[in-house]
Coordinates of C-alpha atoms in Angstrom, one line a residue:
M1 CA 0.0 0.0 0.0
S2 CA 2.4 2.7 -1.2
S3 CA -0.1 4.4 -3.4
P4 CA -1.5 7.8 -2.5
L5 CA -4.9 6.3 -1.9
G6 CA -3.5 3.7 0.4
K7 CA -1.7 6.4 2.4
L8 CA -4.9 8.4 2.6
V9 CA -6.8 5.4 3.9
I10 CA -4.2 4.7 6.5
A11 CA -4.1 8.3 7.6
A12 CA -7.9 8.5 7.9
G13 CA -8.0 5.2 9.9
L14 CA -5.4 6.4 12.3
L15 CA -7.2 9.8 12.7
V16 CA -10.5 8.0 13.5
V17 CA -8.8 5.7 16.0
I18 CA -7.1 8.6 17.8
V19 CA -10.3 10.7 17.9
L20 CA -12.3 7.8 19.3
A21 CA -9.6 7.0 21.9
L22 CA -9.5 10.7 23.0
R23 CA -13.3 10.9 23.3
F24 CA -13.4 7.6 25.3
L25 CA -10.7 8.9 27.7
W26 CA -12.3 12.3 28.0
E27 CA -15.7 10.8 28.9
R28 CA -14.1 8.5 31.5
R29 CA -12.2 11.4 33.0
N30 CA -15.2 13.7 33.2
R31 CA -17.5 11.0 34.6
R32 CA -15.5 10.1 37.7

């Protein structure tokens, strides 16, 4: 997957995972 489309898919996937992880941690932190 060295094509531009492959890199775009990988970048989008990583971004989604990071955003979901941050939201999960943020909700757990605020809930107490």
